[in-house]
Short mmCIF file of C-alpha atoms in Angstrom, two decimals:
data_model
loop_
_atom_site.label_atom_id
_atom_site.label_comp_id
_atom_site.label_asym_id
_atom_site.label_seq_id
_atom_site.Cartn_x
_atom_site.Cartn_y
_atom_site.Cartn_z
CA UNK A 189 0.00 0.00 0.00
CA UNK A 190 0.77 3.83 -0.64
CA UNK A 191 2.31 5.81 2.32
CA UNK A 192 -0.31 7.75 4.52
CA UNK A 193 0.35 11.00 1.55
CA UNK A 194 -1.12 8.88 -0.92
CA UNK A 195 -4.27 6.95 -1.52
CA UNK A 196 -4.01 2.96 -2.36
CA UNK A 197 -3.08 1.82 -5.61
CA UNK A 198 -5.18 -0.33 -7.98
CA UNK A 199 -7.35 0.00 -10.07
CA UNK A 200 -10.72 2.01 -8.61
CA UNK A 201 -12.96 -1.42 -10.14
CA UNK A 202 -11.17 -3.63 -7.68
CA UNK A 203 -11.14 -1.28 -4.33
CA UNK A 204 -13.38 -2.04 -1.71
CA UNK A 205 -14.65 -0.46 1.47
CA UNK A 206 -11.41 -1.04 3.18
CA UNK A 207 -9.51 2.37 1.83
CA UNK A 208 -9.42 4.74 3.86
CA UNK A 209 -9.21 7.74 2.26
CA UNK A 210 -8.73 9.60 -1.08
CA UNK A 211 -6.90 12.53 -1.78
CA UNK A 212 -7.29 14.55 -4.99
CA UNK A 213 -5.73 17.90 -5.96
CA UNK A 214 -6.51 20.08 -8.90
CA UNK A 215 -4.89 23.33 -10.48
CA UNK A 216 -6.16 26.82 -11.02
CA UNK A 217 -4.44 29.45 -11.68
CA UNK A 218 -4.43 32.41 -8.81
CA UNK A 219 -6.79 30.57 -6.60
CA UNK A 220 -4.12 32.24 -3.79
CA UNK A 221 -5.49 35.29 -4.35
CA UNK A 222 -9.34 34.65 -4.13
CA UNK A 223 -10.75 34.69 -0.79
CA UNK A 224 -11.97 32.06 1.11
CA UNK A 225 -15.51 31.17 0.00
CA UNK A 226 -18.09 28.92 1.94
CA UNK A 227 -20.13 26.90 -0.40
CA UNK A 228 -23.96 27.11 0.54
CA UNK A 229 -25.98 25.94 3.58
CA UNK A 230 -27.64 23.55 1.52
CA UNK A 231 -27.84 22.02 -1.91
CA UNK A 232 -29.81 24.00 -4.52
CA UNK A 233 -32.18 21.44 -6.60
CA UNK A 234 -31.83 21.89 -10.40
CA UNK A 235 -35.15 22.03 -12.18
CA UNK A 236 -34.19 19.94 -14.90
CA UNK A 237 -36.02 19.71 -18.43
CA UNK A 238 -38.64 16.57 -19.18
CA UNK A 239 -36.51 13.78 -19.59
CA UNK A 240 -35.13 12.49 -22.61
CA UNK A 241 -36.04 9.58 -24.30
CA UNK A 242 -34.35 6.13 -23.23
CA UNK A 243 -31.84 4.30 -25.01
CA UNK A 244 -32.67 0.20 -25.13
CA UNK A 245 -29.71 -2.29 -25.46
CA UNK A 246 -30.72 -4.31 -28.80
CA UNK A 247 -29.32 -7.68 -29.38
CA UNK A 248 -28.42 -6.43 -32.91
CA UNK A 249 -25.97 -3.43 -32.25
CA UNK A 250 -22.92 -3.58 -34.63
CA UNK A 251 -19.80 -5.62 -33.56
CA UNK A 252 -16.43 -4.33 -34.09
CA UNK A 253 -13.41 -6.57 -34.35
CA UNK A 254 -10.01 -5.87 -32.77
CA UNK A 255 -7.38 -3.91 -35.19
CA UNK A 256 -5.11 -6.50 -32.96
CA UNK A 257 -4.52 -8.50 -30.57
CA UNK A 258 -1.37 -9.17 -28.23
CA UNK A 259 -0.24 -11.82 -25.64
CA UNK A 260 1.61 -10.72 -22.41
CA UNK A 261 2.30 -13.97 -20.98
CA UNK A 262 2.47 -13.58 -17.57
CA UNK A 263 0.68 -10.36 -16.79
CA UNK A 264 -1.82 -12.28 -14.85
CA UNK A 265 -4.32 -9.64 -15.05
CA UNK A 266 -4.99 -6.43 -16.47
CA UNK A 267 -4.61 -2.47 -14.44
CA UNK A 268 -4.72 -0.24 -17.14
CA UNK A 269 -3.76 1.00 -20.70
CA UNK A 270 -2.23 4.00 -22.55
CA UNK A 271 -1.04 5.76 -25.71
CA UNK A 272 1.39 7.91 -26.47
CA UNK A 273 2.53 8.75 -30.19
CA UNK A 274 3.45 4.85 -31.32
CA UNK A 275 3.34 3.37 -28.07
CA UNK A 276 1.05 1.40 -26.27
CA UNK A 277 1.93 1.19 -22.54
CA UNK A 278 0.07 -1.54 -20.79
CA UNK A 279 0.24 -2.10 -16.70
CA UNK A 280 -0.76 -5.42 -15.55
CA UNK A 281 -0.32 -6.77 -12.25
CA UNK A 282 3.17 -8.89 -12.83
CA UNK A 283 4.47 -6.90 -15.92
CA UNK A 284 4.93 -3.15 -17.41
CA UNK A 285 4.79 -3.57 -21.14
CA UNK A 286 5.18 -0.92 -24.47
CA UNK A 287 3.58 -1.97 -27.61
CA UNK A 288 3.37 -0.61 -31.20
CA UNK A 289 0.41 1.04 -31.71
CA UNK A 290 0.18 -0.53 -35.46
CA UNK A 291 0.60 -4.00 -34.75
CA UNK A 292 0.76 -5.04 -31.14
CA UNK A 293 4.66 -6.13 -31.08
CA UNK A 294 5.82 -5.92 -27.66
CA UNK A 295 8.52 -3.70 -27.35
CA UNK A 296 9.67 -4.04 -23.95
CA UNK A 297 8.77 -5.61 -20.56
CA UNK A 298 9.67 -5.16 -17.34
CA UNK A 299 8.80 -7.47 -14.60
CA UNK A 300 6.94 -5.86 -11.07
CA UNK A 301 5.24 -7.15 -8.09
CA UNK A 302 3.52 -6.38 -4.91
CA UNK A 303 1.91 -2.10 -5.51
CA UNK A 304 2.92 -0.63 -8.56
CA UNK A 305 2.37 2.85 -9.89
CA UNK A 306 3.07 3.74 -13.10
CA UNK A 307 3.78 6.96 -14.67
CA UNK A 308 3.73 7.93 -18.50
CA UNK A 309 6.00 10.94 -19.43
CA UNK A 310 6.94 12.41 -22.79
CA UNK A 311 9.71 9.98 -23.37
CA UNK A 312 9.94 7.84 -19.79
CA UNK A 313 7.88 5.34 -18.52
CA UNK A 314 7.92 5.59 -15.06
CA UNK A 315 7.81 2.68 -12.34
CA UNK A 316 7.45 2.16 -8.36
CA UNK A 317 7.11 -0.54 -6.75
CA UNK A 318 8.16 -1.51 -3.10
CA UNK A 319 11.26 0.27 -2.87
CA UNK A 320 12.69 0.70 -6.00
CA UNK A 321 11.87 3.03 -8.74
CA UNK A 322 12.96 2.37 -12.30
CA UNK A 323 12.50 4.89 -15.20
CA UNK A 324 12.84 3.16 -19.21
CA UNK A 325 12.80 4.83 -22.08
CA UNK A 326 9.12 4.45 -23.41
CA UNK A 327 10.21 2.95 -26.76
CA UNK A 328 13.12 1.37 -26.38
CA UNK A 329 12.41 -0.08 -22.42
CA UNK A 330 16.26 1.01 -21.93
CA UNK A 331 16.32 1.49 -17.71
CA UNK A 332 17.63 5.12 -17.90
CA UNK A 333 17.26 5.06 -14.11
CA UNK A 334 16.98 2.21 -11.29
CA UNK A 335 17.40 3.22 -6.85
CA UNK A 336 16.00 1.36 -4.29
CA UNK A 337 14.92 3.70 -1.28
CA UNK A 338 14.98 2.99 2.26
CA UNK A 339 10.67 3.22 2.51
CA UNK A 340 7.72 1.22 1.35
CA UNK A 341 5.20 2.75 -0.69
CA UNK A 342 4.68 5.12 -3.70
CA UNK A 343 7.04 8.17 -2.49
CA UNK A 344 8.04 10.22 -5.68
CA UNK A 345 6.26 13.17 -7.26
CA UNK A 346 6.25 12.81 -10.70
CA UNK A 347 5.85 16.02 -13.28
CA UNK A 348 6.55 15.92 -17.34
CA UNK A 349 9.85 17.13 -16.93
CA UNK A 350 10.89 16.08 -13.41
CA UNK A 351 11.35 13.24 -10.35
CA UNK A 352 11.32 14.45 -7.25
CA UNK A 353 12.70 11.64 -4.52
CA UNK A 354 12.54 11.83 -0.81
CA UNK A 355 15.72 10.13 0.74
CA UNK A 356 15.05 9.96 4.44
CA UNK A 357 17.86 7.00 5.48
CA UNK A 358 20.00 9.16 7.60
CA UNK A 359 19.02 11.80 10.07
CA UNK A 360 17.62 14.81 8.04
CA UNK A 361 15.40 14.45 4.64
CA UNK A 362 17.02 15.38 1.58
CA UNK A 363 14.80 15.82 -1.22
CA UNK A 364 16.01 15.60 -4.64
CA UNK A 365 15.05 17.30 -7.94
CA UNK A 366 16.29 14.99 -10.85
CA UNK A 367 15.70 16.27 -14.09
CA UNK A 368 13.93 14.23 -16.97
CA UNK A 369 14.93 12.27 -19.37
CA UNK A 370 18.09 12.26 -17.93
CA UNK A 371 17.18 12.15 -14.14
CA UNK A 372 20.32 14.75 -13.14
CA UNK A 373 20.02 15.73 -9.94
CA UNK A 374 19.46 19.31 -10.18
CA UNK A 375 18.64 20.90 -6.65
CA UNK A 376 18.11 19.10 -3.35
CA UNK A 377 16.21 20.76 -0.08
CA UNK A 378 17.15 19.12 3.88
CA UNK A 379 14.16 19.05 5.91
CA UNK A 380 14.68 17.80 9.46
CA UNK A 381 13.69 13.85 9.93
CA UNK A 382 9.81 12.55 9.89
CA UNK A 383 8.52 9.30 9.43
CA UNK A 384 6.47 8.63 5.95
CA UNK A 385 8.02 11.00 3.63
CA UNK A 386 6.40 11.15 -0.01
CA UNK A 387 6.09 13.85 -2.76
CA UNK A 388 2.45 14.68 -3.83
CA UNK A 389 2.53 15.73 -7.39
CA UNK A 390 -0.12 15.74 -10.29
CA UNK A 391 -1.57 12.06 -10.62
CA UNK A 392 -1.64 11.02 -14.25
CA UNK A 393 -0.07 7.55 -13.37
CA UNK A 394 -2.34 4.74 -14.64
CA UNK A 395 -3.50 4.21 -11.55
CA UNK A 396 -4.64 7.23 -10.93
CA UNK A 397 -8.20 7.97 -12.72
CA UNK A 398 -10.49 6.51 -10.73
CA UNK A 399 -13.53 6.14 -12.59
CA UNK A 400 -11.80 8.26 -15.32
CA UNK A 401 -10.14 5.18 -17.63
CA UNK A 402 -9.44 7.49 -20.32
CA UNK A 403 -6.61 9.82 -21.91
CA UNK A 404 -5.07 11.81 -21.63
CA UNK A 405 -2.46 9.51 -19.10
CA UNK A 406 0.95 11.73 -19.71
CA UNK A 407 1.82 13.33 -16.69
CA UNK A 408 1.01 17.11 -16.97
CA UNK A 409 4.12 20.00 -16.07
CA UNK A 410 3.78 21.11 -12.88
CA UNK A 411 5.06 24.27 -10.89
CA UNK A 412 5.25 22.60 -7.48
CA UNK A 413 5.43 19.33 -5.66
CA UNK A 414 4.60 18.97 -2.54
CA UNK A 415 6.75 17.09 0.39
CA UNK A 416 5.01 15.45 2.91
CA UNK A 417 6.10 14.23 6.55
CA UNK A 418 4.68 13.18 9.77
CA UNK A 419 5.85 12.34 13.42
CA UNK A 420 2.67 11.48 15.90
CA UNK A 421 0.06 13.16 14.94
CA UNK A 422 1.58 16.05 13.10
CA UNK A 423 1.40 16.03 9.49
CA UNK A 424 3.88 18.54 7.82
CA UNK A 425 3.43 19.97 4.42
CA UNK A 426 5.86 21.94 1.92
CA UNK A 427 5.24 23.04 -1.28
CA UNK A 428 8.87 22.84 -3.56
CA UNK A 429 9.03 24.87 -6.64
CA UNK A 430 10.11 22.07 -9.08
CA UNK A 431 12.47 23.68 -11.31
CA UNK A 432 14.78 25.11 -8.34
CA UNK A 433 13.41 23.34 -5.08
CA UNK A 434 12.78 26.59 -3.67
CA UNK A 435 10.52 25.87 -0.56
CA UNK A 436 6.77 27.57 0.27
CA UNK A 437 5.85 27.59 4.08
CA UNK A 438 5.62 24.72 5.83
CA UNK A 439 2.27 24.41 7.28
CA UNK A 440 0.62 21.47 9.40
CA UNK A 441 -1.99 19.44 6.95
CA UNK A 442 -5.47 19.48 8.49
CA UNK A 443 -6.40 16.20 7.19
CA UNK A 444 -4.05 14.28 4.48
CA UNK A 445 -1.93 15.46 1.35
CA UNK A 446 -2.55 18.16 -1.04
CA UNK A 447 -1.52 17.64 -4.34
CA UNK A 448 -0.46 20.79 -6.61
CA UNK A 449 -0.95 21.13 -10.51
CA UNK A 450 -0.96 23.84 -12.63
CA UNK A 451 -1.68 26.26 -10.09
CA UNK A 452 -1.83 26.48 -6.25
CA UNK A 453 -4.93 24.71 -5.31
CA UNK A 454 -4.98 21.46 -3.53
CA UNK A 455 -8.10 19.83 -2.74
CA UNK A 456 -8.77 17.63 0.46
CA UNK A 457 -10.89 14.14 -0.05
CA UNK A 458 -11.30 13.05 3.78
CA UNK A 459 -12.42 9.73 4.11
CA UNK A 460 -11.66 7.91 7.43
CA UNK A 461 -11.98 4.36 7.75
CA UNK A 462 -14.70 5.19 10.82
CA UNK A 463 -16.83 5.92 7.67
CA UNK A 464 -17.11 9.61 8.77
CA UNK A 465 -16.56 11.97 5.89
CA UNK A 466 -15.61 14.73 8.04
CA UNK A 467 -15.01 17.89 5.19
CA UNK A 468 -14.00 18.75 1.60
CA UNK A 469 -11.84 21.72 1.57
CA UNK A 470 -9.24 23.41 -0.77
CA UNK A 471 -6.29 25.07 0.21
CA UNK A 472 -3.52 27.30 -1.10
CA UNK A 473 -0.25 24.65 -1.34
CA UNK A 474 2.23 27.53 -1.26
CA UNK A 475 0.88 28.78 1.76
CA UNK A 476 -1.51 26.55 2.98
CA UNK A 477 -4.71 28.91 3.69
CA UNK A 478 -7.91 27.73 3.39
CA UNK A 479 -9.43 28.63 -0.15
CA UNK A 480 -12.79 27.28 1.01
CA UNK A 481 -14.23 24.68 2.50
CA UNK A 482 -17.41 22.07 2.57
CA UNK A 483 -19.28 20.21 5.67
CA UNK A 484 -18.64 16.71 4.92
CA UNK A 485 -21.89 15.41 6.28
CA UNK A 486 -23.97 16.47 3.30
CA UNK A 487 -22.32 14.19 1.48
CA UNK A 488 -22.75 10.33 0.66
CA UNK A 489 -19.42 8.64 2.27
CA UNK A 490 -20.29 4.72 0.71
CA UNK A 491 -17.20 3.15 -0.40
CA UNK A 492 -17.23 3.52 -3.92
CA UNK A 493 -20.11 6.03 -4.13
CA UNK A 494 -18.01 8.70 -2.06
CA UNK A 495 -15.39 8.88 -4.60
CA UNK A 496 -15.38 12.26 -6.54
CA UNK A 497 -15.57 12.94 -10.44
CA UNK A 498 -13.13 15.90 -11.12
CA UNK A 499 -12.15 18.17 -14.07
CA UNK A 500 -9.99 21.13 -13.70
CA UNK A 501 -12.58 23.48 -13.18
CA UNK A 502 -15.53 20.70 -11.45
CA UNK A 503 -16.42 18.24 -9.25
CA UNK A 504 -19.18 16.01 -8.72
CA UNK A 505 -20.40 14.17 -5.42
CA UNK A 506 -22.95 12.37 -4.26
CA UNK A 507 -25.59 13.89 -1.10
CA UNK A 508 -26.72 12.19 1.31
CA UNK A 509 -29.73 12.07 -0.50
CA UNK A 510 -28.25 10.11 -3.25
CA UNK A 511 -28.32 12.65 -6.02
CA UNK A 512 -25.33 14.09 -7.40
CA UNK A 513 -24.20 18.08 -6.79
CA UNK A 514 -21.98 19.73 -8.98
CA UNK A 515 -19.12 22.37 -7.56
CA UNK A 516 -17.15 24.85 -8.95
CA UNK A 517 -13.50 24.52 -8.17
CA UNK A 518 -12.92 28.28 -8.13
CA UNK A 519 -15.30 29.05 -5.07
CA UNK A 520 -16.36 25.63 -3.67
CA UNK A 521 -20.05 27.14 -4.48
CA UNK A 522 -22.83 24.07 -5.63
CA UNK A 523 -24.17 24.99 -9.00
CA UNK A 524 -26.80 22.59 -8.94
CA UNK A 525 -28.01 19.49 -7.32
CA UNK A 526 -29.56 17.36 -9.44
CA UNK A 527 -33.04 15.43 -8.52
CA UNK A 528 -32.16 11.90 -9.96
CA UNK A 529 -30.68 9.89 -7.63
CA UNK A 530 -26.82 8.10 -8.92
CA UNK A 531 -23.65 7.95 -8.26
CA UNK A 532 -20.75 9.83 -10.77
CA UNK A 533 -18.44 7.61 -12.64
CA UNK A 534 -17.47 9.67 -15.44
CA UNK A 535 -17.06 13.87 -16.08
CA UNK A 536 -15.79 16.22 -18.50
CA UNK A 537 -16.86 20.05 -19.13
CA UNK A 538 -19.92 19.31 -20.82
CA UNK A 539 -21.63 15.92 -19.18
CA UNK A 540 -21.71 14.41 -15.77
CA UNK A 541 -22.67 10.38 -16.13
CA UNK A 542 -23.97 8.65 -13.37
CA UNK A 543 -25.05 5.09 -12.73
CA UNK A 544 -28.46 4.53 -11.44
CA UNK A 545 -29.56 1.86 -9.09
CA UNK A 546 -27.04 -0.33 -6.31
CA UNK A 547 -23.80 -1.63 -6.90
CA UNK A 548 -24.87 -5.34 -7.57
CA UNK A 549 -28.34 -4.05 -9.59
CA UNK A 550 -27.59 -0.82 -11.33
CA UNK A 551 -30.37 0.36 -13.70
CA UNK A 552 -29.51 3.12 -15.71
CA UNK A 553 -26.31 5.39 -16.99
CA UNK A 554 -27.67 9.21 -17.01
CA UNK A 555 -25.74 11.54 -18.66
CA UNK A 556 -26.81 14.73 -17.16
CA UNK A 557 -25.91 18.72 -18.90
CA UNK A 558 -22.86 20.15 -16.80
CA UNK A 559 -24.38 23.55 -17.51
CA UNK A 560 -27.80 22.90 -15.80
CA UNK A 561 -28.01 19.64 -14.90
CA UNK A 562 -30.71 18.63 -17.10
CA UNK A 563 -31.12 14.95 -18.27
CA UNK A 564 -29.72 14.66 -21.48
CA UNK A 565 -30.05 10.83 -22.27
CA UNK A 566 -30.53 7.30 -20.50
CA UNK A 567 -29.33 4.04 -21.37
CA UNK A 568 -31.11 1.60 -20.09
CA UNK A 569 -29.05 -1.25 -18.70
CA UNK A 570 -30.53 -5.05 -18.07
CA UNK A 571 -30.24 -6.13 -14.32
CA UNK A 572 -26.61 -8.41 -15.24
CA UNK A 573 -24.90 -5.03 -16.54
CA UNK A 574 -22.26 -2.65 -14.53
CA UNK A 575 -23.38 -5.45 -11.23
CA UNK A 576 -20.74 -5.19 -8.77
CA UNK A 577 -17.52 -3.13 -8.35
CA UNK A 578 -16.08 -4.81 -11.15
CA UNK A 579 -17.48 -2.86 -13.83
CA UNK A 580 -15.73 0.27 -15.31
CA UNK A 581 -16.90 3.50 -17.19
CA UNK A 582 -14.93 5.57 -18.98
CA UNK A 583 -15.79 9.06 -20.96
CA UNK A 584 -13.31 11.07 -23.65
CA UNK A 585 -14.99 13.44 -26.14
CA UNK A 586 -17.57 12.43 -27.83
CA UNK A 587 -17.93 8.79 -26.35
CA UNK A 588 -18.60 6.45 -23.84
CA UNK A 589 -17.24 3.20 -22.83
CA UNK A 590 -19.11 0.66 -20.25
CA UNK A 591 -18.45 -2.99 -19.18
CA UNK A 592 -21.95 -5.08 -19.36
CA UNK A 593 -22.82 -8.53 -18.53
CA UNK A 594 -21.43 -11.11 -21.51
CA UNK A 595 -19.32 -9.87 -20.60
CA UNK A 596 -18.54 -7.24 -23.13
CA UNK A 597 -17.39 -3.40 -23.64
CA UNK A 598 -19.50 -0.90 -25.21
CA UNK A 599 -19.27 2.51 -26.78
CA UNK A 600 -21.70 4.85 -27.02
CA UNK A 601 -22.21 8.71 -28.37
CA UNK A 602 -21.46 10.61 -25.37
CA UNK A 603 -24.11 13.54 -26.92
CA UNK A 604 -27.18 11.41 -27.77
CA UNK A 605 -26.42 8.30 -25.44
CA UNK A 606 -26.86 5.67 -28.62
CA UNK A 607 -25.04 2.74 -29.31
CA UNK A 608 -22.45 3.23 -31.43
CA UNK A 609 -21.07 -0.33 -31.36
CA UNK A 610 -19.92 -3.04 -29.26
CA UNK A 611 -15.90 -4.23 -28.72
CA UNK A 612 -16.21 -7.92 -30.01
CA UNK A 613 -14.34 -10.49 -27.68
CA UNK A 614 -13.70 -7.68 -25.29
CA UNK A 615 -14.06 -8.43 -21.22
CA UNK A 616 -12.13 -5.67 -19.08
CA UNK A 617 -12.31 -1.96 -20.12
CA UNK A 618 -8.57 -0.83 -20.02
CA UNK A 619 -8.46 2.45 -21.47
CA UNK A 620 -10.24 4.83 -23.93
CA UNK A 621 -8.86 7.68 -26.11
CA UNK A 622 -9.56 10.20 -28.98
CA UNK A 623 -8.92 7.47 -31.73
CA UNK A 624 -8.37 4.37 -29.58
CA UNK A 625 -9.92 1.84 -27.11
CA UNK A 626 -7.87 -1.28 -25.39
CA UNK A 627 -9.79 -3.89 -23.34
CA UNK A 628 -8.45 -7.46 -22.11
CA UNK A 629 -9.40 -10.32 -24.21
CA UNK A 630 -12.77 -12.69 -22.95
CA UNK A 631 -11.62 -16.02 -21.21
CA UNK A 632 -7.95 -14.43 -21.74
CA UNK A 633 -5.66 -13.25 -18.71
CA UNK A 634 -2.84 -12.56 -20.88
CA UNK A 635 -4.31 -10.62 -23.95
CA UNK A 636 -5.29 -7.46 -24.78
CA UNK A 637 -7.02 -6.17 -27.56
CA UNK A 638 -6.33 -2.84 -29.40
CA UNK A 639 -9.03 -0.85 -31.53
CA UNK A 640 -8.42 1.62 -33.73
CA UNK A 641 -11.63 4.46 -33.37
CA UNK A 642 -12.23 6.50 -36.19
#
């Protein structure tokens, strides 16, 4: 598992009641200078439009077969999948791979066990496991960079263009700034000793989207990471500025790590394993005031309902009540609550989709208007589709991707909510871009299979 700065790793399909919390950060660009804004007393209903018509499933939507297919003997099973330029980088639970995009050669492998986080850069593949972190070159699979480090977990921040490694073995912390693609050390910063050290920086890893099993994966540039520390009770924060390791002020962290992106906003998920969701707030990373800030009990804490859907700009939660609420970022204000009752498993700027019904009998996907949060289609699922954890949904532009009984993938217009067509031989949903969608093979635990979307 991750170090207390960083939620557990896995794929979101497979977690289960037991994490304990989830910490999410986004970016926006001189949030420091806003004041701190309380988001309303209570939810404001949306007075959504009638609702649209439903879309059936019909035994006779169009099948698509695989451009290719690949073996990865040994993988065991299936995390994730992404592309970048020719590459196909796959993350399975015994084995990083790279693939050509045209024709499904493996490239390179690289075995892992145990946790593993992997990280997609421009050219570097990066991966932790245990205590070692490796970086290979993403076509080639060349190790440009192997250390083992003295603590368990996932304890680097990762940015396009730089590592930046805690090394706590001795008596003081010495955080280093190495440089990519050639991971020179280019600044360090000594922080007196605490226990669980780790670097929060933007999450693009594989791992790292949640409900969100779509592109883009690469690791964005980021302005600061921050280092994290704790002794007892106290939690110590500090942003770095990542291109000279130039420290912010070290504040205490009222509830677990922020992470920084583009800007200075870092956004607080906390979920303890009582199952007391005790507040959502946002906070300034470079000096750690309080942007704004949420009470926690209007909102639905179940294990894989409480998760959040985030863009840079929203994010989506579930009430109490069961219907989803939509925030802005910028203030922490609700712009609308809507009045169907669903959990979010897929955002972008224009459509919120949520998943009707229970975990083991959901009914519907909704895709409801960002804007207003009017309905603005339905598929209707039979009782054997998205049942249990184990079934993923992912949404990029224009389309949407969903696991259903068969078992099968399907895509769908993201606009109108029809079937487009249906992944044939597909089982687990891996990953879904502009012009491409991977899933694992059916009845296969070492294939995946690689379309091309046009």
């Amino acid at each position: 598992a991750g170090t207390l700065f960083r939620s557990s790793i896995g794929r979101v399909k497979r977690l289960t009641a037991t994490v304990g919390c989830l910490v999410i950060a986004l970016g926006l660009v001189g949030c420091a200078a806003e004041k701190p804004v309380a988001g309303p007393s209570t939810p404001v209903p949306s007075t959504p439009t009638a609702p649209t018509s439903s879309v059936p499933t019909t035994p006779s939507e169009p099948q698509r077969p695989a451009t290719w297919t690949a073996a990865l003997p040994g993988a065991r099973q299936f995390e994730n999948a992404t592309v970048l330029g020719q590459t196909v980088v796959v993350h399975g639970l015994r084995l990083v791979a790279g693939l050509n995009r045209a024709d499904g050669k493996v490239l390179w492998k690289v075995p892992v066990s145990g946790d593993t986080r992997v990280s997609v850069t421009k050219a570097v593949v990066l991966i932790e496991q245990d205590k070692l972190i490796q970086g290979v070159d993403i076509r080639s699979g060349k190790v440009r960079y192997r250390k083992k480090h003295p603590h368990y977990g996932m304890i680097a921040g990762i940015t396009a263009d730089w590592v930046v490694v805690p090394d706590c073995a001795g008596k003081t912390c010495r955080v280093r700034g190495l440089q990519l693609p050639s991971f020179k050390e280019r600044w360090y910063a000594d922080f007196p000793f605490r226990e669980g050290p780790a670097v929060d920086a933007p999450g693009s890893e594989l791992t790292s989207h949640y409900y969100r099993l779509a592109e883009p994966h690469l690791v964005p540039s980021a302005p600061y990471v921050v280092f994290g520390r704790e002794v007892g009770k106290e939690r110590l924060m500090t942003a770095l500025a990542t291109a000279t390791g130039k420290p912010g002020k070290t504040f205490e962290a009222r509830d677990q790590s922020l992470t920084p992106t583009t800007g200075r906003l870092g956004l607080v998920w906390d979920e303890r394993y009582s199952g007391s969701t005790r507040r959502i707030a946002a906070q300034d990373v470079w000096t750690g005031r309080v942007l704004w800030e949420q009470d926690g009990k209007r909102w639905d804490n179940g294990s894989q309902a409480g998760y959040p859907a985030l863009t840079s700009r929203l994010l989506a939660l579930p009430t109490e009540e069961k219907t989803p609420a939509l925030i802005d970022l910028r203030t922490g204000k609700i712009r609308w609550t809507s009045t169907v009752q669903g959990v979010p498993v897929g955002l972008d700027d224009r459509t919120l989709v949520i998943r009707t019904g229970e975990l083991s009998n959901a009914v519907d996907l909704v895709g409801l208007d960002t804007a207003n949060g009017n309905q603005r289609w339905r598929i209707e699922l039979p009782r054997t589709m998205l049942a249990g954890q184990d079934r993923a949904v992912a949404l990029f532009g224009n389309r949407i991707a969903y696991e259903v009984a068969g078992p099968a993938v399907r895509v769908n217009d993201a606009g109108t909510g029809n079937v487009l067509w249906t992944a044939s031989g597909s089982s687990d949903l891996l990953g879904l871009g502009s012009d491409w969608l991977i899933t694992q093979s059916t009845g296969a635990d070492d294939r995946i299979q690689f379309f091309n979307v046009t």
